[in-house]
PDB file of C-alpha atoms in Angstrom:
ATOM      1  CA  MET A  44      -7.138   3.671  -2.042  1.00 67.00           C
ATOM      2  CA  ASN A  45      -8.056   4.073   1.568  1.00 87.00           C
ATOM      3  CA  LYS A  46      -6.516   5.281   4.773  1.00 88.00           C
ATOM      4  CA  TYR A  47      -5.548   2.818   7.333  1.00 89.00           C
ATOM      5  CA  LEU A  48      -4.064   2.437  10.814  1.00 90.00           C
ATOM      6  CA  GLY A  49      -1.079  -0.166  10.705  1.00 93.00           C
ATOM      7  CA  THR A  50       0.706  -1.562  13.681  1.00 94.00           C
ATOM      8  CA  ILE A  51       4.470  -2.374  13.345  1.00 95.00           C
ATOM      9  CA  LEU A  52       5.368  -6.005  13.860  1.00 97.00           C
ATOM     10  CA  ASN A  53       8.938  -6.013  13.138  1.00 96.00           C
ATOM     11  CA  SER A  54      11.552  -3.490  12.535  1.00 96.00           C
ATOM     12  CA  ALA A  55      15.181  -4.373  11.205  1.00 96.00           C
ATOM     13  CA  ARG A  56      18.589  -3.103  10.043  1.00 97.00           C
ATOM     14  CA  LEU A  57      19.379  -4.311   6.652  1.00 98.00           C
ATOM     15  CA  THR A  58      22.575  -2.247   6.139  1.00 97.00           C
ATOM     16  CA  SER A  59      23.730   0.882   8.184  1.00 95.00           C
ATOM     17  CA  ASN A  60      21.157   2.986   6.389  1.00 95.00           C
ATOM     18  CA  VAL A  61      18.421   0.897   5.191  1.00 97.00           C
ATOM     19  CA  PHE A  62      15.870  -0.680   7.278  1.00 97.00           C
ATOM     20  CA  LYS A  63      12.714  -2.952   6.953  1.00 98.00           C
ATOM     21  CA  LEU A  64       9.339  -2.221   8.503  1.00 97.00           C
ATOM     22  CA  VAL A  65       6.654  -5.054   8.501  1.00 97.00           C
ATOM     23  CA  VAL A  66       3.392  -3.678   9.556  1.00 96.00           C
ATOM     24  CA  SER A  67      -0.094  -5.349  10.006  1.00 96.00           C
ATOM     25  CA  VAL A  68      -3.020  -3.334   8.293  1.00 94.00           C
ATOM     26  CA  PRO A  69      -6.146  -5.655   9.294  1.00 92.00           C
ATOM     27  CA  GLU A  70      -8.657  -3.400   7.514  1.00 90.00           C
ATOM     28  CA  LEU A  71      -6.624  -3.598   4.132  1.00 88.00           C
ATOM     29  CA  THR A  72      -8.817  -5.673   1.836  1.00 79.00           C
ATOM     30  CA  GLU A  73      -7.605  -4.036  -1.322  1.00 83.00           C
ATOM     31  CA  ASN A  74      -5.403  -5.482  -3.836  1.00 90.00           C
ATOM     32  CA  VAL A  75      -1.599  -4.328  -3.833  1.00 94.00           C
ATOM     33  CA  THR A  76       0.149  -4.460  -7.305  1.00 96.00           C
ATOM     34  CA  PRO A  77       4.202  -4.404  -7.205  1.00 97.00           C
ATOM     35  CA  GLY A  78       5.211  -1.038  -7.851  1.00 97.00           C
ATOM     36  CA  GLN A  79       2.559   0.849  -6.043  1.00 96.00           C
ATOM     37  CA  PHE A  80       3.213   2.948  -2.904  1.00 94.00           C
ATOM     38  CA  CYS A  81       1.810   4.241   0.446  1.00 94.00           C
ATOM     39  CA  GLN A  82       1.758   7.520   1.807  1.00 92.00           C
ATOM     40  CA  ILE A  83       2.970   7.520   5.293  1.00 91.00           C
ATOM     41  CA  ARG A  84       2.185   9.926   8.013  1.00 84.00           C
ATOM     42  CA  ILE A  85       5.452  10.970   9.991  1.00 69.00           C
ATOM     43  CA  ALA A  86       4.012  13.127  12.354  1.00 51.00           C
ATOM     44  CA  THR A  87       2.088  12.000  15.515  1.00 58.00           C
ATOM     45  CA  GLU A  88      -1.360  12.736  16.328  1.00 60.00           C
ATOM     46  CA  LEU A  89      -0.722  15.750  18.245  1.00 52.00           C
ATOM     47  CA  SER A  90       1.822  17.432  15.708  1.00 56.00           C
ATOM     48  CA  HIS A  91       1.816  18.472  12.210  1.00 61.00           C
ATOM     49  CA  ASP A  92       5.571  18.483  11.787  1.00 59.00           C
ATOM     50  CA  PRO A  93       6.641  17.262   9.420  1.00 64.00           C
ATOM     51  CA  LEU A  94       3.400  18.228   7.355  1.00 64.00           C
ATOM     52  CA  LEU A  95       3.838  15.898   4.500  1.00 74.00           C
ATOM     53  CA  ARG A  96       3.511  12.413   4.040  1.00 80.00           C
ATOM     54  CA  ARG A  97       6.184  10.109   2.746  1.00 85.00           C
ATOM     55  CA  PRO A  98       5.594   8.191  -0.210  1.00 91.00           C
ATOM     56  CA  ILE A  99       7.148   4.408   0.266  1.00 94.00           C
ATOM     57  CA  SER A 100       6.990   1.606  -2.242  1.00 96.00           C
ATOM     58  CA  VAL A 101       5.707  -1.711  -1.295  1.00 97.00           C
ATOM     59  CA  ALA A 102       8.481  -4.317  -0.871  1.00 98.00           C
ATOM     60  CA  ASP A 103       6.283  -7.099   0.037  1.00 98.00           C
ATOM     61  CA  TYR A 104       2.271  -7.761   0.950  1.00 96.00           C
ATOM     62  CA  ASP A 105       0.641 -10.805   2.242  1.00 95.00           C
ATOM     63  CA  PRO A 106      -2.914 -10.687   1.703  1.00 93.00           C
ATOM     64  CA  THR A 107      -3.858 -13.783   3.851  1.00 92.00           C
ATOM     65  CA  ARG A 108      -2.069 -12.040   6.832  1.00 93.00           C
ATOM     66  CA  GLN A 109      -2.685  -8.515   5.856  1.00 93.00           C
ATOM     67  CA  LYS A 110       0.997  -7.461   6.282  1.00 96.00           C
ATOM     68  CA  LEU A 111       2.990  -4.972   4.393  1.00 97.00           C
ATOM     69  CA  THR A 112       6.639  -4.605   4.035  1.00 98.00           C
ATOM     70  CA  PHE A 113       8.334  -1.438   3.460  1.00 98.00           C
ATOM     71  CA  ILE A 114      12.214  -1.370   2.760  1.00 98.00           C
ATOM     72  CA  ILE A 115      13.427   2.403   3.499  1.00 96.00           C
ATOM     73  CA  ARG A 116      16.502   4.368   3.090  1.00 95.00           C
ATOM     74  CA  GLU A 117      17.104   6.343   5.931  1.00 93.00           C
ATOM     75  CA  SER A 118      18.107   9.755   4.462  1.00 88.00           C
ATOM     76  CA  GLY A 119      16.229  12.557   5.844  1.00 85.00           C
ATOM     77  CA  ARG A 120      13.978  13.752   8.806  1.00 84.00           C
ATOM     78  CA  GLY A 121      11.000  11.757   8.027  1.00 85.00           C
ATOM     79  CA  THR A 122      12.734   8.607   7.344  1.00 90.00           C
ATOM     80  CA  LYS A 123      14.822   8.920  10.245  1.00 90.00           C
ATOM     81  CA  PHE A 124      11.414   9.008  12.392  1.00 88.00           C
ATOM     82  CA  LEU A 125      10.352   5.690  10.593  1.00 92.00           C
ATOM     83  CA  ALA A 126      13.693   4.056  11.607  1.00 92.00           C
ATOM     84  CA  ARG A 127      13.119   4.647  15.308  1.00 92.00           C
ATOM     85  CA  LEU A 128       9.494   2.901  15.324  1.00 91.00           C
ATOM     86  CA  VAL A 129       9.464  -0.108  17.400  1.00 93.00           C
ATOM     87  CA  PRO A 130       6.920  -3.058  17.320  1.00 95.00           C
ATOM     88  CA  GLY A 131       3.681  -2.337  18.757  1.00 94.00           C
ATOM     89  CA  GLN A 132       3.532   1.322  17.482  1.00 91.00           C
ATOM     90  CA  GLN A 133       0.862   2.688  14.730  1.00 90.00           C
ATOM     91  CA  ILE A 134       1.589   4.422  11.925  1.00 90.00           C
ATOM     92  CA  ASP A 135      -1.228   6.197   9.508  1.00 90.00           C
ATOM     93  CA  LEU A 136      -1.142   4.919   6.035  1.00 92.00           C
ATOM     94  CA  PHE A 137      -2.886   6.169   2.749  1.00 90.00           C
ATOM     95  CA  GLY A 138      -2.920   3.726  -0.086  1.00 89.00           C
ATOM     96  CA  PRO A 139      -2.026   1.689  -2.118  1.00 94.00           C
ATOM     97  CA  LEU A 140      -1.317   4.479  -4.674  1.00 94.00           C
ATOM     98  CA  GLY A 141      -0.026   4.471  -8.360  1.00 94.00           C
ATOM     99  CA  THR A 142       0.352   2.638 -11.460  1.00 95.00           C
ATOM    100  CA  GLY A 143       2.389  -0.689 -10.618  1.00 96.00           C
ATOM    101  CA  PHE A 144       4.012  -3.023 -12.788  1.00 98.00           C
ATOM    102  CA  PRO A 145       1.882  -4.907 -15.630  1.00 97.00           C
ATOM    103  CA  VAL A 146       2.490  -8.283 -13.809  1.00 97.00           C
ATOM    104  CA  HIS A 147      -0.702  -9.536 -16.080  1.00 95.00           C
ATOM    105  CA  ARG A 148       1.201  -8.963 -19.279  1.00 95.00           C
ATOM    106  CA  LEU A 149       3.515 -11.741 -18.621  1.00 97.00           C
ATOM    107  CA  VAL A 150       2.731 -15.513 -18.724  1.00 95.00           C
ATOM    108  CA  LYS A 151       3.945 -18.736 -18.015  1.00 95.00           C
ATOM    109  CA  GLY A 152       7.248 -19.334 -20.033  1.00 93.00           C
ATOM    110  CA  ASP A 153       7.906 -15.624 -20.357  1.00 96.00           C
ATOM    111  CA  ARG A 154      11.378 -14.484 -19.061  1.00 98.00           C
ATOM    112  CA  ALA A 155      11.654 -11.295 -17.071  1.00 98.00           C
ATOM    113  CA  LEU A 156      14.973  -9.328 -16.497  1.00 98.00           C
ATOM    114  CA  LEU A 157      14.722  -7.421 -12.979  1.00 99.00           C
ATOM    115  CA  ILE A 158      17.327  -4.514 -12.932  1.00 98.00           C
ATOM    116  CA  ALA A 159      17.636  -2.611  -9.710  1.00 98.00           C
ATOM    117  CA  GLY A 160      20.179  -0.090  -8.384  1.00 98.00           C
ATOM    118  CA  GLY A 161      20.141   0.506  -4.559  1.00 96.00           C
ATOM    119  CA  ILE A 162      16.947   1.263  -2.882  1.00 96.00           C
ATOM    120  CA  GLY A 163      15.209   0.603  -6.122  1.00 96.00           C
ATOM    121  CA  ALA A 164      15.330  -3.245  -5.227  1.00 98.00           C
ATOM    122  CA  PRO A 165      12.496  -3.352  -2.701  1.00 97.00           C
ATOM    123  CA  PRO A 166       9.600  -2.949  -5.362  1.00 96.00           C
ATOM    124  CA  LEU A 167      11.349  -5.500  -7.738  1.00 98.00           C
ATOM    125  CA  TYR A 168      11.493  -8.139  -5.050  1.00 98.00           C
ATOM    126  CA  TYR A 169       7.669  -8.080  -4.630  1.00 98.00           C
ATOM    127  CA  LEU A 170       7.326  -8.059  -8.413  1.00 98.00           C
ATOM    128  CA  ALA A 171       9.775 -11.097  -8.657  1.00 98.00           C
ATOM    129  CA  ARG A 172       7.816 -12.983  -5.989  1.00 97.00           C
ATOM    130  CA  GLN A 173       4.471 -12.652  -8.028  1.00 97.00           C
ATOM    131  CA  LEU A 174       6.242 -13.550 -11.387  1.00 98.00           C
ATOM    132  CA  HIS A 175       7.790 -16.407  -9.982  1.00 98.00           C
ATOM    133  CA  ALA A 176       4.402 -17.510  -8.578  1.00 96.00           C
ATOM    134  CA  ASN A 177       2.885 -17.208 -12.035  1.00 96.00           C
ATOM    135  CA  GLY A 178       5.280 -19.359 -13.724  1.00 96.00           C
ATOM    136  CA  VAL A 179       7.497 -16.557 -15.227  1.00 97.00           C
ATOM    137  CA  GLU A 180      11.436 -17.006 -15.305  1.00 96.00           C
ATOM    138  CA  CYS A 181      13.129 -14.188 -13.315  1.00 98.00           C
ATOM    139  CA  ALA A 182      16.925 -13.238 -13.861  1.00 98.00           C
ATOM    140  CA  THR A 183      17.857 -10.319 -11.609  1.00 98.00           C
ATOM    141  CA  ILE A 184      21.308  -7.694 -11.678  1.00 98.00           C
ATOM    142  CA  LEU A 185      21.425  -5.999  -8.519  1.00 98.00           C
ATOM    143  CA  GLY A 186      23.720  -2.769  -8.407  1.00 98.00           C
ATOM    144  CA  PHE A 187      24.960  -1.250  -5.094  1.00 98.00           C
ATOM    145  CA  ARG A 188      27.923   1.202  -4.265  1.00 97.00           C
ATOM    146  CA  SER A 189      29.665  -1.525  -2.253  1.00 98.00           C
ATOM    147  CA  HIS A 190      29.493  -4.957  -0.255  1.00 98.00           C
ATOM    148  CA  SER A 191      28.539  -3.050   3.021  1.00 98.00           C
ATOM    149  CA  GLU A 192      25.597  -1.710   1.305  1.00 97.00           C
ATOM    150  CA  SER A 193      24.209  -4.711  -0.265  1.00 98.00           C
ATOM    151  CA  PHE A 194      20.775  -6.325   0.753  1.00 98.00           C
ATOM    152  CA  LEU A 195      18.007  -8.753  -0.499  1.00 98.00           C
ATOM    153  CA  ILE A 196      20.417 -10.886  -2.423  1.00 98.00           C
ATOM    154  CA  ASP A 197      19.548 -13.976  -0.859  1.00 98.00           C
ATOM    155  CA  GLU A 198      15.716 -13.324  -1.149  1.00 98.00           C
ATOM    156  CA  PHE A 199      16.103 -12.485  -4.860  1.00 98.00           C
ATOM    157  CA  SER A 200      17.834 -15.926  -5.473  1.00 98.00           C
ATOM    158  CA  GLN A 201      14.818 -17.510  -4.799  1.00 97.00           C
ATOM    159  CA  PHE A 202      13.326 -16.782  -8.005  1.00 98.00           C
ATOM    160  CA  GLY A 203      15.914 -17.493 -10.239  1.00 97.00           C
ATOM    161  CA  PRO A 204      19.813 -16.372 -11.249  1.00 98.00           C
ATOM    162  CA  VAL A 205      21.103 -13.390  -9.711  1.00 98.00           C
ATOM    163  CA  ARG A 206      24.108 -11.166 -10.782  1.00 98.00           C
ATOM    164  CA  VAL A 207      25.628  -8.410  -8.040  1.00 98.00           C
ATOM    165  CA  VAL A 208      27.465  -5.536  -9.417  1.00 98.00           C
ATOM    166  CA  THR A 209      29.245  -3.031  -7.273  1.00 98.00           C
ATOM    167  CA  ASP A 210      30.751   0.235  -7.827  1.00 96.00           C
ATOM    168  CA  ASP A 211      34.031  -0.721  -6.129  1.00 96.00           C
ATOM    169  CA  GLY A 212      34.158  -4.303  -6.933  1.00 96.00           C
ATOM    170  CA  THR A 213      33.937  -5.313  -3.526  1.00 98.00           C
ATOM    171  CA  LEU A 214      31.179  -7.728  -4.161  1.00 98.00           C
ATOM    172  CA  GLY A 215      30.085  -9.654  -7.542  1.00 96.00           C
ATOM    173  CA  SER A 216      31.653  -7.705 -10.716  1.00 96.00           C
ATOM    174  CA  CYS A 217      33.070  -4.314 -10.687  1.00 97.00           C
ATOM    175  CA  GLY A 218      31.019  -1.958 -12.756  1.00 95.00           C
ATOM    176  CA  ASN A 219      27.370  -1.239 -13.101  1.00 97.00           C
ATOM    177  CA  VAL A 220      23.980  -2.575 -14.134  1.00 97.00           C
ATOM    178  CA  CYS A 221      24.735  -1.895 -17.679  1.00 97.00           C
ATOM    179  CA  THR A 222      27.999  -3.211 -17.983  1.00 96.00           C
ATOM    180  CA  GLU A 223      26.575  -6.272 -16.236  1.00 97.00           C
ATOM    181  CA  ILE A 224      23.744  -6.692 -18.799  1.00 97.00           C
ATOM    182  CA  THR A 225      26.473  -6.752 -21.530  1.00 96.00           C
ATOM    183  CA  ALA A 226      28.512  -9.109 -19.757  1.00 96.00           C
ATOM    184  CA  TRP A 227      25.497 -11.321 -19.109  1.00 96.00           C
ATOM    185  CA  THR A 228      23.895 -11.245 -22.402  1.00 94.00           C
ATOM    186  CA  SER A 229      27.378 -12.312 -23.962  1.00 95.00           C
ATOM    187  CA  GLU A 230      26.735 -15.363 -21.971  1.00 96.00           C
ATOM    188  CA  GLY A 231      23.496 -16.316 -23.164  1.00 95.00           C
ATOM    189  CA  LEU A 232      21.137 -14.259 -21.345  1.00 94.00           C
ATOM    190  CA  ASP A 233      17.676 -14.364 -22.851  1.00 94.00           C
ATOM    191  CA  TRP A 234      14.546 -12.142 -21.814  1.00 97.00           C
ATOM    192  CA  THR A 235      11.350 -11.003 -23.117  1.00 97.00           C
ATOM    193  CA  HIS A 236      10.173  -8.279 -20.660  1.00 98.00           C
ATOM    194  CA  GLY A 237      12.564  -5.852 -18.615  1.00 98.00           C
ATOM    195  CA  PHE A 238      11.756  -4.195 -15.437  1.00 98.00           C
ATOM    196  CA  ALA A 239      14.107  -1.548 -13.606  1.00 98.00           C
ATOM    197  CA  CYS A 240      13.877   0.722 -10.543  1.00 97.00           C
ATOM    198  CA  GLY A 241      16.867   2.689  -9.216  1.00 96.00           C
ATOM    199  CA  PRO A 242      18.487   6.127  -9.618  1.00 94.00           C
ATOM    200  CA  LEU A 243      17.648   8.477 -12.350  1.00 94.00           C
ATOM    201  CA  PRO A 244      21.238   8.202 -13.943  1.00 95.00           C
ATOM    202  CA  MET A 245      20.703   4.292 -14.132  1.00 96.00           C
ATOM    203  CA  LEU A 246      17.520   4.739 -15.816  1.00 95.00           C
ATOM    204  CA  GLN A 247      18.931   7.310 -18.228  1.00 94.00           C
ATOM    205  CA  ALA A 248      21.915   4.824 -18.907  1.00 96.00           C
ATOM    206  CA  LEU A 249      19.395   1.832 -19.475  1.00 96.00           C
ATOM    207  CA  GLN A 250      17.340   3.906 -21.924  1.00 94.00           C
ATOM    208  CA  ALA A 251      20.888   4.572 -23.935  1.00 94.00           C
ATOM    209  CA  GLN A 252      21.611   0.915 -24.076  1.00 95.00           C
ATOM    210  CA  LEU A 253      18.211  -0.512 -24.871  1.00 93.00           C
ATOM    211  CA  ALA A 254      17.285   2.215 -27.351  1.00 86.00           C
ATOM    212  CA  GLY A 255      15.661   0.405 -30.415  1.00 86.00           C
ATOM    213  CA  ASP A 256      16.005  -3.072 -28.680  1.00 90.00           C
ATOM    214  CA  GLY A 257      12.128  -3.586 -29.116  1.00 91.00           C
ATOM    215  CA  ARG A 258      11.589  -5.647 -25.983  1.00 95.00           C
ATOM    216  CA  PRO A 259       9.392  -3.889 -23.396  1.00 96.00           C
ATOM    217  CA  VAL A 260      10.928  -2.394 -20.299  1.00 97.00           C
ATOM    218  CA  TRP A 261       9.094  -0.856 -17.596  1.00 97.00           C
ATOM    219  CA  VAL A 262      10.692   1.470 -15.237  1.00 96.00           C
ATOM    220  CA  SER A 263       9.537   2.880 -11.831  1.00 95.00           C
ATOM    221  CA  LEU A 264      10.387   6.561 -11.313  1.00 92.00           C
ATOM    222  CA  GLU A 265      10.892   8.195  -8.319  1.00 84.00           C
ATOM    223  CA  LYS A 266       9.934  12.337  -7.884  1.00 75.00           C
ATOM    224  CA  ARG A 267       9.066  14.401  -4.815  1.00 76.00           C
ATOM    225  CA  MET A 268       5.348  14.625  -4.067  1.00 67.00           C
ATOM    226  CA  ALA A 269       3.061  16.013  -1.796  1.00 68.00           C
ATOM    227  CA  CYS A 270      -0.389  14.533  -2.017  1.00 71.00           C
ATOM    228  CA  GLY A 271       0.146  11.429  -4.118  1.00 73.00           C
ATOM    229  CA  LEU A 272      -3.095  11.854  -5.775  1.00 74.00           C
ATOM    230  CA  GLY A 273      -2.436  14.035  -8.768  1.00 71.00           C
ATOM    231  CA  ALA A 274      -4.014  17.243  -7.338  1.00 76.00           C
ATOM    232  CA  CYS A 275      -1.082  19.236  -6.207  1.00 76.00           C
ATOM    233  CA  ALA A 276       0.836  18.315  -9.634  1.00 76.00           C
ATOM    234  CA  ALA A 277       4.181  18.463  -8.011  1.00 76.00           C
ATOM    235  CA  CYS A 278       5.538  15.104  -9.529  1.00 81.00           C
ATOM    236  CA  THR A 279       4.943  15.928 -13.085  1.00 83.00           C
ATOM    237  CA  CYS A 280       7.458  14.463 -15.975  1.00 82.00           C
ATOM    238  CA  ARG A 281       7.056  15.410 -19.548  1.00 84.00           C
ATOM    239  CA  PRO A 282       6.017  12.821 -22.501  1.00 83.00           C
ATOM    240  CA  ALA A 283       8.883  11.803 -24.486  1.00 82.00           C
ATOM    241  CA  ASN A 284       6.759  12.111 -27.572  1.00 78.00           C
ATOM    242  CA  PRO A 285       4.708  15.438 -27.403  1.00 70.00           C
ATOM    243  CA  ASN A 286       2.382  14.251 -30.305  1.00 66.00           C
ATOM    244  CA  SER A 287       1.367  11.192 -28.300  1.00 62.00           C
ATOM    245  CA  THR A 288      -2.305  10.522 -28.034  1.00 56.00           C
ATOM    246  CA  ALA A 289      -2.092  11.027 -24.400  1.00 62.00           C
ATOM    247  CA  SER A 290      -1.201  14.792 -24.212  1.00 63.00           C
ATOM    248  CA  GLY A 291      -0.023  16.841 -21.134  1.00 77.00           C
ATOM    249  CA  PRO A 292       2.302  16.119 -18.684  1.00 85.00           C
ATOM    250  CA  ARG A 293       2.468  12.748 -16.736  1.00 84.00           C
ATOM    251  CA  LEU A 294       1.847  12.627 -13.102  1.00 86.00           C
ATOM    252  CA  VAL A 295       4.347  10.066 -11.408  1.00 86.00           C
ATOM    253  CA  CYS A 296       2.133   9.674  -8.421  1.00 84.00           C
ATOM    254  CA  LYS A 297      -1.045   8.888 -10.706  1.00 88.00           C
ATOM    255  CA  ASP A 298       0.059   7.695 -14.104  1.00 88.00           C
ATOM    256  CA  GLY A 299       2.985   6.264 -12.592  1.00 85.00           C
ATOM    257  CA  PRO A 300       5.243   5.696 -11.027  1.00 94.00           C
ATOM    258  CA  VAL A 301       5.614   2.859 -13.468  1.00 96.00           C
ATOM    259  CA  PHE A 302       6.129   3.788 -17.020  1.00 93.00           C
ATOM    260  CA  LEU A 303       7.108   2.045 -20.220  1.00 94.00           C
ATOM    261  CA  LEU A 304      10.544   2.782 -21.018  1.00 93.00           C
ATOM    262  CA  GLY A 305      10.597   5.832 -23.337  1.00 88.00           C
ATOM    263  CA  GLU A 306       7.195   6.715 -22.461  1.00 89.00           C
ATOM    264  CA  VAL A 307       8.364   9.759 -20.397  1.00 88.00           C
ATOM    265  CA  GLU A 308      11.375  12.136 -20.429  1.00 86.00           C
ATOM    266  CA  LEU A 309      14.093  11.176 -17.942  1.00 87.00           C
ATOM    267  CA  GLY A 310      15.306  14.516 -17.177  1.00 73.00           C
ATOM    268  CA  GLU A 311      15.791  15.959 -13.684  1.00 59.00           C
TER     269      GLU A 311
END
């Protein structure tokens, strides 16, 4: 991990409150794994407000052109600042950080099921692109509140079949990702490895639905954090099995944000 100065190449709205930033980071030579994130400084050089950086997952990475893509939901003061950035402006990045998805565990012929809820879609897009390049079959379920909040559907479709589900039924099926897993499975969906990212209630429902399934499923968690390095211990979560060999709390920023489903408690 290192500190980099990036230059905004492109900023675009995907929905009313979701936007994309494409950043040129010419000094970035490290490998960026799907599921990793960067800590982005929000304040200007002349200010320390806001003091803390914001952890943003990597939505895509082009190592040849040294470009990082971030897809961000505008929800607070820090992300509103990022939404106002325009091409040519610079941002201070620290990363890549965290433990990403185990892309190397899958080989050609494996079948991945990607399950995304809302803003959980961006890190899974980068994962899907890498898996597809490695010959892994990808099937994706994208869950949104409504049609107006949907994004990345066409992009995921490049890598395999996509099912969309919305809370209000304005796009795709009416329901949630769990009901769509059941429906698609009844139609013959077959998968060997699962990957999920989304709001906590979605992950909790997935854990209940897939309990005892036997197939490995990795989930990406979101927690408030300060340092991103494990020093502040602000993003701890408890292991699901207190008798596991790796005793003590897990750190989402360092041990995660990607964990095997069932490895840690999915509590508040």
